[in-house]
């Protein structure tokens, strides 16, 4: 709409004191326009107006000026849902979705590995959300997650930018059960745990055998110490306004309910306050496909995991939640609708589905590259059981049938795990092979991508039992 002589985004218009700030289009590009508001760095347009580019500096000013453009601690809300927008373009679909559903989004959510693979920074990730939320006038609270962080340096990096959630990845401190088994159990643990019954409520009582306690100590002792140290260093004194998620999911062996209790109990006794804990569930939560494993076993265990979480007053966090449709009804039910679920890769897959629809030739080239070249490299970093032989030969598919590849688990995983290589591939002259073409396409067809996301992520929320507002 025409506003103060600019082509403004209507929902972005905010009055602050006697001034105004909004987002407007100048040609192909978006800018912040501020009138009678100081702070923004940009070009004077006359009449008290400043035209400010979408830089990190201006994003920080915007966040201070308009609190709804800054992240909040939504992990403490009943229902929170992480949507890793690796590309910085899924956000418009995500905004639409969370305007409709009774859950709080973590819009910014990236791990250091994802930053490296997408060539982004935590500044970029947060700023992209700030500008999108501003443009669309999204007024609900949302969060920013420094996902799967392992070091002091990385945690400090995310917190210093105002990230409101840290997912502390304890995996490097989780040991195989066989290690340290021979040693006698420390008396500080035996006195506390052996020969006792732990009533966690709702009819669930837990008890440890000596062997089970030995496993808990051997596997988790160091990880618990690490989490306690990191908590004291960053959050214990209230210096940062953020929540902790304890992640013990990135290991080979599932976290048994008993081990879950042990970790939660030890952390609580050490004075660590955390909002969520992510166990490694039984079965497999592979990337971008439905649950693999014994669903009835999963349903039995999630019930006890949920009771333990309620007992200690935090939420269960479900990692690798992309497309785990068969598990969602029981997760929603057993947690009583109180949970955190993370998705990431599925948002990228939807972006690639859009490519298959609007530019089949480009999709074919990327698919071939992924299959013939990128897959071997990418599979080193992911636990997947992808069988390339089960993917239909793309040459035999008509353009209209290409999206069927996104209903095939092996094909989904092929495209899922190769995202970093697809985006970073360069030509001999140093230019990107696919990245620039892809972004151009996604910009032009953002409506189609948004529709796809609303439908696909909406299916996640529906099955989890999240109601529409
Ligand atoms: Zn995880």
Tab-separated table of C-alpha atoms and ligand atoms in Angstrom:
chain	number	residue	atom	x	y	z
A	1	UNK	CA	0.000	0.000	0.000
A	2	UNK	CA	0.998	3.602	-0.477
A	3	UNK	CA	2.114	5.018	2.876
A	4	UNK	CA	4.067	8.223	3.528
A	5	UNK	CA	5.032	8.182	-0.130
A	6	UNK	CA	6.412	4.637	-0.023
A	7	UNK	CA	5.296	1.229	-1.286
A	8	UNK	CA	4.789	-0.093	2.241
A	9	UNK	CA	3.961	-3.534	3.638
A	10	UNK	CA	0.728	-2.731	5.413
A	11	UNK	CA	1.166	-5.103	8.362
A	12	UNK	CA	4.618	-3.710	9.105
A	13	UNK	CA	3.434	-0.228	9.997
A	14	UNK	CA	4.104	0.619	13.653
A	15	UNK	CA	3.869	3.914	15.438
A	16	UNK	CA	6.458	4.601	18.112
A	17	UNK	CA	5.988	7.800	20.125
A	18	UNK	CA	5.374	10.485	17.538
A	19	UNK	CA	7.206	8.526	14.828
A	20	UNK	CA	6.558	5.645	12.467
A	21	UNK	CA	8.522	2.647	11.296
A	22	UNK	CA	7.588	0.217	8.534
A	23	UNK	CA	8.999	-1.900	5.745
A	24	UNK	CA	8.715	-0.792	2.150
A	25	UNK	CA	9.710	-1.970	-1.281
A	26	UNK	CA	12.115	0.090	-3.343
A	27	UNK	CA	12.280	-1.635	-6.709
A	28	UNK	CA	13.072	-5.266	-5.999
A	29	UNK	CA	14.468	-4.687	-2.543
A	30	UNK	CA	12.984	-4.233	0.922
A	31	UNK	CA	14.082	-1.479	3.298
A	32	UNK	CA	13.094	-0.227	6.718
A	33	UNK	CA	11.615	3.246	6.619
A	34	UNK	CA	11.640	5.211	9.860
A	35	UNK	CA	10.162	8.634	10.350
A	36	UNK	CA	11.019	10.711	13.393
A	37	UNK	CA	12.758	7.735	14.985
A	38	UNK	CA	16.461	7.885	15.660
A	39	UNK	CA	19.014	5.106	15.568
A	40	UNK	CA	18.631	3.526	12.133
A	41	UNK	CA	21.599	3.889	9.781
A	42	UNK	CA	20.596	4.783	6.265
A	43	UNK	CA	19.838	7.403	3.702
A	44	UNK	CA	17.743	10.490	4.509
A	45	UNK	CA	14.657	10.747	2.315
A	46	UNK	CA	13.560	14.142	3.611
A	47	UNK	CA	10.477	14.852	5.686
A	48	UNK	CA	12.159	13.208	8.724
A	49	UNK	CA	12.357	9.859	6.925
A	50	UNK	CA	15.290	7.457	6.817
A	51	UNK	CA	15.591	4.556	4.397
A	52	UNK	CA	17.578	1.877	6.189
A	53	UNK	CA	18.931	-1.316	4.643
A	54	UNK	CA	18.252	-4.733	6.185
A	55	UNK	CA	21.612	-4.956	7.945
A	56	UNK	CA	22.497	-6.583	11.253
A	57	UNK	CA	23.014	-3.171	12.817
A	58	UNK	CA	19.517	-2.046	11.826
A	59	UNK	CA	18.026	-5.382	12.916
A	60	UNK	CA	19.416	-4.801	16.405
A	61	UNK	CA	17.825	-1.354	16.526
A	62	UNK	CA	14.526	-2.793	15.347
A	63	UNK	CA	14.594	-5.485	18.047
A	64	UNK	CA	15.083	-2.855	20.735
A	65	UNK	CA	12.400	-0.616	19.309
A	66	UNK	CA	9.722	-3.275	18.682
A	67	UNK	CA	9.834	-6.165	21.165
A	68	UNK	CA	7.754	-8.444	18.915
A	69	UNK	CA	10.657	-8.510	16.450
A	70	UNK	CA	12.983	-9.916	19.132
A	71	UNK	CA	12.952	-13.532	20.352
A	72	UNK	CA	11.320	-14.554	23.640
A	73	UNK	CA	11.623	-17.523	25.980
A	74	UNK	CA	8.801	-19.546	24.479
A	75	UNK	CA	10.354	-22.868	25.461
A	76	UNK	CA	8.583	-22.436	28.800
A	77	UNK	CA	5.174	-22.337	27.089
A	78	UNK	CA	3.080	-25.513	26.964
A	79	UNK	CA	3.594	-26.174	23.288
A	80	UNK	CA	6.625	-25.046	21.360
A	81	UNK	CA	7.727	-26.156	17.931
A	82	UNK	CA	11.062	-25.620	16.236
A	83	UNK	CA	11.159	-24.968	12.523
A	84	UNK	CA	14.705	-24.726	11.299
A	85	UNK	CA	14.580	-22.386	8.342
A	86	UNK	CA	17.981	-23.192	6.918
A	87	UNK	CA	17.394	-21.065	3.857
A	88	UNK	CA	15.906	-17.995	5.501
A	89	UNK	CA	12.860	-18.139	3.201
A	90	UNK	CA	10.567	-20.682	4.888
A	91	UNK	CA	9.744	-18.106	7.533
A	92	UNK	CA	6.746	-16.700	5.639
A	93	UNK	CA	5.087	-20.111	5.623
A	94	UNK	CA	5.988	-20.605	9.266
A	95	UNK	CA	4.474	-17.269	10.243
A	96	UNK	CA	1.214	-18.138	8.511
A	97	UNK	CA	1.111	-21.460	10.272
A	98	UNK	CA	1.700	-20.215	13.798
A	99	UNK	CA	-0.825	-17.444	13.373
A	100	UNK	CA	-3.297	-20.319	13.092
A	101	UNK	CA	-2.142	-22.875	15.653
A	102	UNK	CA	-2.068	-22.853	19.440
A	103	UNK	CA	1.681	-23.415	19.739
A	104	UNK	CA	4.702	-21.128	19.972
A	105	UNK	CA	7.324	-21.246	17.230
A	106	UNK	CA	11.073	-21.315	17.525
A	107	UNK	CA	11.621	-19.619	14.174
A	108	UNK	CA	15.395	-19.308	14.418
A	109	UNK	CA	16.967	-22.702	15.020
A	110	UNK	CA	20.276	-23.741	13.615
A	111	UNK	CA	23.208	-25.852	14.661
A	112	UNK	CA	26.798	-24.849	13.969
A	113	UNK	CA	26.979	-27.592	11.365
A	114	UNK	CA	23.961	-26.136	9.584
A	115	UNK	CA	25.531	-22.671	9.702
A	116	UNK	CA	28.668	-24.013	8.057
A	117	UNK	CA	26.804	-25.988	5.411
A	118	UNK	CA	24.562	-23.064	4.489
A	119	UNK	CA	27.316	-20.474	4.805
A	120	UNK	CA	25.261	-18.413	7.282
A	121	UNK	CA	25.933	-16.908	10.712
A	122	UNK	CA	23.763	-16.711	13.829
A	123	UNK	CA	23.401	-13.009	13.030
A	124	UNK	CA	21.927	-13.823	9.591
A	125	UNK	CA	19.579	-16.459	10.956
A	126	UNK	CA	18.143	-14.198	13.646
A	127	UNK	CA	18.007	-11.088	11.468
A	128	UNK	CA	16.089	-12.915	8.716
A	129	UNK	CA	13.418	-13.796	11.267
A	130	UNK	CA	13.333	-10.300	12.752
A	131	UNK	CA	12.754	-8.715	9.336
A	132	UNK	CA	10.114	-11.276	8.320
A	133	UNK	CA	8.219	-10.951	11.598
A	134	UNK	CA	8.354	-7.172	11.215
A	135	UNK	CA	7.141	-7.273	7.613
A	136	UNK	CA	4.240	-9.620	8.361
A	137	UNK	CA	3.250	-7.997	11.655
A	138	UNK	CA	3.502	-11.285	13.578
A	139	UNK	CA	2.813	-10.301	17.199
A	140	UNK	CA	2.903	-13.650	18.968
A	141	UNK	CA	6.050	-14.517	20.911
A	142	UNK	CA	8.688	-16.650	19.160
A	143	UNK	CA	12.044	-18.089	20.110
A	144	UNK	CA	15.595	-18.438	18.829
A	145	UNK	CA	17.503	-21.690	19.442
A	146	UNK	CA	21.245	-22.141	19.342
A	147	UNK	CA	20.762	-25.753	18.376
A	148	UNK	CA	23.050	-28.623	19.337
A	149	UNK	CA	25.804	-26.493	20.815
A	150	UNK	CA	28.760	-28.254	22.386
A	151	UNK	CA	31.286	-25.632	23.407
A	152	UNK	CA	31.627	-22.576	25.625
A	153	UNK	CA	32.513	-20.483	22.602
A	154	UNK	CA	29.408	-21.454	20.617
A	155	UNK	CA	27.020	-21.064	23.547
A	156	UNK	CA	28.470	-17.649	24.267
A	157	UNK	CA	28.126	-16.683	20.605
A	158	UNK	CA	24.401	-17.516	20.500
A	159	UNK	CA	23.595	-15.984	23.881
A	160	UNK	CA	25.459	-12.771	23.184
A	161	UNK	CA	23.190	-12.187	20.162
A	162	UNK	CA	20.063	-12.657	22.248
A	163	UNK	CA	19.178	-16.256	21.428
A	164	UNK	CA	16.574	-17.321	23.976
A	165	UNK	CA	17.258	-21.036	23.986
A	166	UNK	CA	20.383	-23.134	24.075
A	167	UNK	CA	20.209	-26.780	23.141
A	168	UNK	CA	23.171	-28.167	24.990
A	169	UNK	CA	24.456	-31.180	23.117
A	170	UNK	CA	25.994	-33.512	25.692
A	171	UNK	CA	26.740	-36.289	23.210
A	172	UNK	CA	30.511	-35.983	23.299
A	173	UNK	CA	30.403	-36.610	27.050
A	174	UNK	CA	28.119	-39.624	26.870
A	175	UNK	CA	30.169	-42.817	27.142
A	176	UNK	CA	29.516	-46.361	26.027
A	177	UNK	CA	28.107	-48.473	28.873
A	178	UNK	CA	31.124	-50.790	28.853
A	179	UNK	CA	33.589	-48.047	29.854
A	180	UNK	CA	34.451	-47.676	33.547
A	181	UNK	CA	32.316	-50.705	34.342
A	182	UNK	CA	34.992	-52.504	36.320
A	183	UNK	CA	35.335	-49.829	38.987
A	184	UNK	CA	33.289	-50.124	42.173
A	185	UNK	CA	30.253	-47.862	42.294
A	186	UNK	CA	30.884	-44.675	44.267
A	187	UNK	CA	29.098	-44.739	47.613
A	188	UNK	CA	27.577	-41.320	46.934
A	189	UNK	CA	25.463	-43.034	44.287
A	190	UNK	CA	24.820	-46.414	45.901
A	191	UNK	CA	23.439	-44.862	49.081
A	192	UNK	CA	21.187	-42.625	47.058
A	193	UNK	CA	19.847	-45.118	44.538
A	194	UNK	CA	20.224	-48.763	45.551
A	195	UNK	CA	17.502	-50.592	47.461
A	196	UNK	CA	15.052	-47.705	46.963
A	197	UNK	CA	11.854	-47.158	45.082
A	198	UNK	CA	11.279	-43.863	43.303
A	199	UNK	CA	7.658	-42.915	42.960
A	200	UNK	CA	7.396	-40.483	40.052
A	201	UNK	CA	3.633	-40.299	40.225
A	202	UNK	CA	0.795	-41.538	38.038
A	203	UNK	CA	1.421	-45.099	39.241
A	204	UNK	CA	5.010	-45.255	37.974
A	205	UNK	CA	7.685	-46.444	40.387
A	206	UNK	CA	11.301	-46.899	39.383
A	207	UNK	CA	14.120	-48.833	41.005
A	208	UNK	CA	17.752	-49.511	40.120
A	209	UNK	CA	19.653	-52.778	40.171
A	210	UNK	CA	23.371	-52.468	40.799
A	211	UNK	CA	24.060	-53.174	37.129
A	212	UNK	CA	21.560	-50.571	35.958
A	213	UNK	CA	22.983	-47.955	38.280
A	214	UNK	CA	26.474	-48.861	37.113
A	215	UNK	CA	25.405	-48.248	33.507
A	216	UNK	CA	23.816	-44.898	34.357
A	217	UNK	CA	26.959	-43.684	36.068
A	218	UNK	CA	29.289	-44.986	33.385
A	219	UNK	CA	27.266	-43.531	30.528
A	220	UNK	CA	26.019	-40.208	31.890
A	221	UNK	CA	28.234	-39.035	34.749
A	222	UNK	CA	30.527	-36.901	32.624
A	223	UNK	CA	27.648	-35.502	30.567
A	224	UNK	CA	25.828	-34.447	33.728
A	225	UNK	CA	28.967	-32.703	34.979
A	226	UNK	CA	29.325	-30.930	31.639
A	227	UNK	CA	25.701	-29.726	31.672
A	228	UNK	CA	26.015	-28.516	35.257
A	229	UNK	CA	29.185	-26.571	34.418
A	230	UNK	CA	27.631	-24.947	31.376
A	231	UNK	CA	24.526	-24.051	33.305
A	232	UNK	CA	26.520	-22.395	36.091
A	233	UNK	CA	28.709	-20.574	33.624
A	234	UNK	CA	25.895	-19.072	31.559
A	235	UNK	CA	22.473	-19.239	33.151
A	236	UNK	CA	22.871	-19.820	36.871
A	237	UNK	CA	23.472	-16.151	37.669
A	238	UNK	CA	20.692	-14.841	35.409
A	239	UNK	CA	23.135	-12.963	33.190
A	240	UNK	CA	21.402	-14.200	30.048
A	241	UNK	CA	17.668	-14.360	29.501
A	242	UNK	CA	17.471	-17.830	27.988
A	243	UNK	CA	16.385	-21.415	28.589
A	244	UNK	CA	18.371	-24.596	28.537
A	245	UNK	CA	17.478	-27.735	26.708
A	246	UNK	CA	19.478	-30.779	27.713
A	247	UNK	CA	20.106	-32.951	24.678
A	248	UNK	CA	21.220	-36.539	25.223
A	249	UNK	CA	19.738	-37.805	21.965
A	250	UNK	CA	22.733	-37.905	19.646
A	251	UNK	CA	23.997	-41.319	20.733
A	252	UNK	CA	23.730	-44.856	19.409
A	253	UNK	CA	21.959	-46.381	22.393
A	254	UNK	CA	18.441	-45.311	23.377
A	255	UNK	CA	17.915	-43.563	26.705
A	256	UNK	CA	15.928	-45.985	28.858
A	257	UNK	CA	13.279	-44.461	31.120
A	258	UNK	CA	15.476	-45.394	34.098
A	259	UNK	CA	18.461	-43.563	32.604
A	260	UNK	CA	16.234	-40.602	31.861
A	261	UNK	CA	15.230	-40.508	35.539
A	262	UNK	CA	18.864	-40.722	36.642
A	263	UNK	CA	19.969	-37.826	34.411
A	264	UNK	CA	17.032	-35.632	35.438
A	265	UNK	CA	17.512	-36.429	39.114
A	266	UNK	CA	21.250	-35.724	39.080
A	267	UNK	CA	20.829	-32.470	37.163
A	268	UNK	CA	18.064	-31.314	39.474
A	269	UNK	CA	20.102	-32.202	42.559
A	270	UNK	CA	23.020	-30.231	41.102
A	271	UNK	CA	20.775	-27.172	40.897
A	272	UNK	CA	20.489	-27.123	37.109
A	273	UNK	CA	17.247	-25.581	35.902
A	274	UNK	CA	16.246	-26.638	32.407
A	275	UNK	CA	13.064	-26.259	30.391
A	276	UNK	CA	13.326	-29.346	28.242
A	277	UNK	CA	15.193	-32.602	27.899
A	278	UNK	CA	15.630	-34.574	24.694
A	279	UNK	CA	16.149	-38.305	25.255
A	280	UNK	CA	17.179	-40.672	22.478
A	281	UNK	CA	14.005	-42.698	22.006
A	282	UNK	CA	13.873	-46.367	21.130
A	283	UNK	CA	13.651	-47.189	17.434
A	284	UNK	CA	15.033	-44.740	14.912
A	285	UNK	CA	14.259	-41.115	14.233
A	286	UNK	CA	15.974	-40.894	10.872
A	287	UNK	CA	16.069	-37.688	8.912
A	288	UNK	CA	13.021	-36.659	6.916
A	289	UNK	CA	11.038	-39.916	7.085
A	290	UNK	CA	8.533	-41.536	9.428
A	291	UNK	CA	9.502	-43.500	12.538
A	292	UNK	CA	11.399	-46.738	11.978
A	293	UNK	CA	10.972	-49.335	14.719
A	294	UNK	CA	8.495	-50.975	17.061
A	295	UNK	CA	5.750	-48.433	17.530
A	296	UNK	CA	4.108	-50.200	20.457
A	297	UNK	CA	7.452	-50.214	22.315
A	298	UNK	CA	7.795	-46.492	21.555
A	299	UNK	CA	4.308	-45.825	22.897
A	300	UNK	CA	5.067	-47.731	26.101
A	301	UNK	CA	8.278	-45.802	26.682
A	302	UNK	CA	7.047	-42.327	25.754
A	303	UNK	CA	4.406	-42.774	28.430
A	304	UNK	CA	7.045	-43.249	31.145
A	305	UNK	CA	9.346	-40.573	29.693
A	306	UNK	CA	6.415	-38.157	29.881
A	307	UNK	CA	5.636	-39.075	33.503
A	308	UNK	CA	9.284	-38.506	34.474
A	309	UNK	CA	9.320	-35.114	32.728
A	310	UNK	CA	6.135	-34.057	34.547
A	311	UNK	CA	7.595	-35.236	37.850
A	312	UNK	CA	10.632	-32.977	37.473
A	313	UNK	CA	8.589	-30.210	35.814
A	314	UNK	CA	10.140	-29.854	32.400
A	315	UNK	CA	8.948	-30.731	28.922
A	316	UNK	CA	9.998	-33.610	26.746
A	317	UNK	CA	11.735	-32.473	23.598
A	318	UNK	CA	11.432	-34.530	20.442
A	319	UNK	CA	14.392	-34.113	18.109
A	320	UNK	CA	14.469	-35.079	14.431
A	321	UNK	CA	10.705	-34.604	14.529
A	322	UNK	CA	10.418	-34.083	10.776
A	323	UNK	CA	7.785	-36.437	9.351
A	324	UNK	CA	7.472	-38.740	12.404
A	325	UNK	CA	3.751	-38.904	11.751
A	326	UNK	CA	3.069	-42.315	13.282
A	327	UNK	CA	4.512	-41.206	16.646
A	328	UNK	CA	2.735	-37.845	16.906
A	329	UNK	CA	-0.647	-38.992	18.254
A	330	UNK	CA	1.019	-40.787	21.182
A	331	UNK	CA	3.440	-37.901	21.812
A	332	UNK	CA	0.518	-35.470	21.934
A	333	UNK	CA	-1.544	-37.756	24.152
A	334	UNK	CA	1.098	-38.911	26.639
A	335	UNK	CA	2.604	-35.487	27.171
A	336	UNK	CA	-0.864	-34.047	27.730
A	337	UNK	CA	-0.159	-31.598	24.905
A	338	UNK	CA	2.923	-30.208	26.638
A	339	UNK	CA	6.030	-30.670	24.514
A	340	UNK	CA	8.740	-29.248	22.325
A	341	UNK	CA	9.189	-30.744	18.861
A	342	UNK	CA	11.971	-29.875	16.435
A	343	UNK	CA	11.899	-30.108	12.689
A	344	UNK	CA	14.424	-28.817	10.191
A	345	UNK	CA	15.126	-30.893	7.116
A	346	UNK	CA	11.526	-31.288	6.108
A	347	UNK	CA	11.347	-27.535	5.457
A	348	UNK	CA	14.214	-27.927	3.012
A	349	UNK	CA	12.517	-30.906	1.354
A	350	UNK	CA	9.400	-28.813	0.814
A	351	UNK	CA	11.578	-26.159	-0.825
A	352	UNK	CA	12.950	-28.786	-3.189
A	353	UNK	CA	9.440	-30.074	-3.888
A	354	UNK	CA	8.645	-26.541	-5.041
A	355	UNK	CA	11.617	-26.715	-7.409
A	356	UNK	CA	10.341	-30.010	-8.837
A	357	UNK	CA	6.990	-28.355	-9.551
A	358	UNK	CA	8.095	-25.088	-11.118
A	359	UNK	CA	11.420	-25.982	-12.764
A	360	UNK	CA	11.574	-29.714	-13.501
A	361	UNK	CA	14.752	-29.353	-15.553
A	362	UNK	CA	16.628	-27.725	-12.669
A	363	UNK	CA	15.294	-30.339	-10.262
A	364	UNK	CA	16.512	-33.124	-12.526
A	365	UNK	CA	20.029	-31.677	-12.649
A	366	UNK	CA	20.201	-31.344	-8.876
A	367	UNK	CA	18.758	-34.794	-8.288
A	368	UNK	CA	21.352	-36.330	-10.601
A	369	UNK	CA	24.149	-34.443	-8.867
A	370	UNK	CA	22.911	-35.582	-5.454
A	371	UNK	CA	22.609	-39.170	-6.571
A	372	UNK	CA	25.804	-39.558	-8.545
A	373	UNK	CA	28.173	-37.336	-6.571
A	374	UNK	CA	27.003	-35.734	-3.339
A	375	UNK	CA	25.408	-38.723	-1.636
A	376	UNK	CA	28.639	-40.661	-0.971
A	377	UNK	CA	30.144	-37.646	0.766
A	378	UNK	CA	27.020	-36.632	2.677
A	379	UNK	CA	26.273	-40.064	4.086
A	380	UNK	CA	29.425	-39.906	6.220
A	381	UNK	CA	27.692	-37.328	8.413
A	382	UNK	CA	24.257	-38.889	8.791
A	383	UNK	CA	22.814	-42.072	10.123
A	384	UNK	CA	20.493	-43.104	7.315
A	385	UNK	CA	19.645	-46.409	5.666
A	386	UNK	CA	19.102	-44.890	2.225
A	387	UNK	CA	19.070	-47.405	-0.633
A	388	UNK	CA	19.670	-45.571	-3.904
A	389	UNK	CA	18.411	-48.589	-5.847
A	390	UNK	CA	14.939	-48.002	-4.472
A	391	UNK	CA	14.723	-44.560	-6.054
A	392	UNK	CA	12.990	-44.632	-9.446
A	393	UNK	CA	15.216	-43.653	-12.348
A	394	UNK	CA	14.449	-39.986	-12.851
A	395	UNK	CA	14.829	-40.323	-16.627
A	396	UNK	CA	11.745	-42.551	-16.712
A	397	UNK	CA	9.607	-40.008	-14.832
A	398	UNK	CA	7.505	-37.400	-16.569
A	399	UNK	CA	7.813	-33.839	-15.283
A	400	UNK	CA	4.397	-34.089	-13.656
A	401	UNK	CA	5.469	-37.140	-11.704
A	402	UNK	CA	8.641	-35.686	-10.184
A	403	UNK	CA	6.939	-34.702	-6.931
A	404	UNK	CA	6.207	-38.411	-6.348
A	405	UNK	CA	9.904	-38.636	-5.458
A	406	UNK	CA	9.027	-36.769	-2.268
A	407	UNK	CA	6.775	-39.647	-1.209
A	408	UNK	CA	9.657	-42.090	-1.513
A	409	UNK	CA	11.716	-42.471	1.702
A	410	UNK	CA	14.988	-43.190	-0.058
A	411	UNK	CA	14.587	-40.266	-2.389
A	412	UNK	CA	13.642	-37.973	0.512
A	413	UNK	CA	16.789	-38.935	2.378
A	414	UNK	CA	18.935	-38.504	-0.713
A	415	UNK	CA	17.824	-34.877	-1.064
A	416	UNK	CA	17.667	-34.332	2.692
A	417	UNK	CA	21.247	-35.146	3.539
A	418	UNK	CA	22.855	-33.554	0.478
A	419	UNK	CA	21.504	-30.043	1.118
A	420	UNK	CA	24.840	-28.582	2.175
A	421	UNK	CA	26.651	-29.886	-0.883
A	422	UNK	CA	23.862	-28.780	-3.229
A	423	UNK	CA	23.896	-25.257	-1.830
A	424	UNK	CA	27.651	-24.850	-1.721
A	425	UNK	CA	28.582	-26.456	-5.070
A	426	UNK	CA	30.581	-24.073	-7.230
A	427	UNK	CA	31.505	-23.844	-10.892
A	428	UNK	CA	35.067	-23.523	-12.129
A	429	UNK	CA	34.706	-19.721	-12.234
A	430	UNK	CA	33.773	-19.614	-8.532
A	431	UNK	CA	30.077	-18.926	-9.021
A	432	UNK	CA	27.482	-21.127	-7.349
A	433	UNK	CA	26.176	-23.967	-9.483
A	434	UNK	CA	22.695	-24.105	-7.965
A	435	UNK	CA	22.389	-21.734	-5.034
A	436	UNK	CA	21.635	-18.470	-6.824
A	437	UNK	CA	19.189	-20.071	-9.233
A	438	UNK	CA	17.427	-21.768	-6.360
A	439	UNK	CA	17.065	-18.602	-4.307
A	440	UNK	CA	15.758	-16.735	-7.311
A	441	UNK	CA	13.178	-19.450	-7.890
A	442	UNK	CA	12.135	-19.542	-4.228
A	443	UNK	CA	11.755	-15.786	-4.181
A	444	UNK	CA	9.543	-15.805	-7.277
A	445	UNK	CA	7.483	-18.766	-6.088
A	446	UNK	CA	7.397	-18.038	-2.377
A	447	UNK	CA	3.597	-18.318	-2.337
A	448	UNK	CA	3.741	-21.871	-3.596
A	449	UNK	CA	6.455	-22.766	-1.074
A	450	UNK	CA	4.419	-21.150	1.697
A	451	UNK	CA	1.344	-23.186	0.732
A	452	UNK	CA	3.363	-26.397	0.743
A	453	UNK	CA	4.832	-25.643	4.173
A	454	UNK	CA	1.496	-24.726	5.715
A	455	UNK	CA	0.081	-28.032	4.545
A	456	UNK	CA	3.073	-30.186	5.453
A	457	UNK	CA	4.063	-28.693	8.832
A	458	UNK	CA	0.356	-28.265	9.557
A	459	UNK	CA	0.026	-32.042	9.283
A	460	UNK	CA	2.668	-32.372	12.023
A	461	UNK	CA	0.740	-30.039	14.322
A	462	UNK	CA	-2.629	-31.645	13.577
A	463	UNK	CA	-1.364	-35.121	14.428
A	464	UNK	CA	0.262	-33.829	17.627
A	465	UNK	CA	-3.207	-32.652	18.585
A	466	UNK	CA	-2.420	-28.922	18.446
A	467	UNK	CA	-5.662	-26.994	18.051
A	468	UNK	CA	-6.229	-24.050	15.776
A	469	UNK	CA	-6.682	-20.759	17.540
B	1	LIG	ZN1	19.068	-33.831	18.561
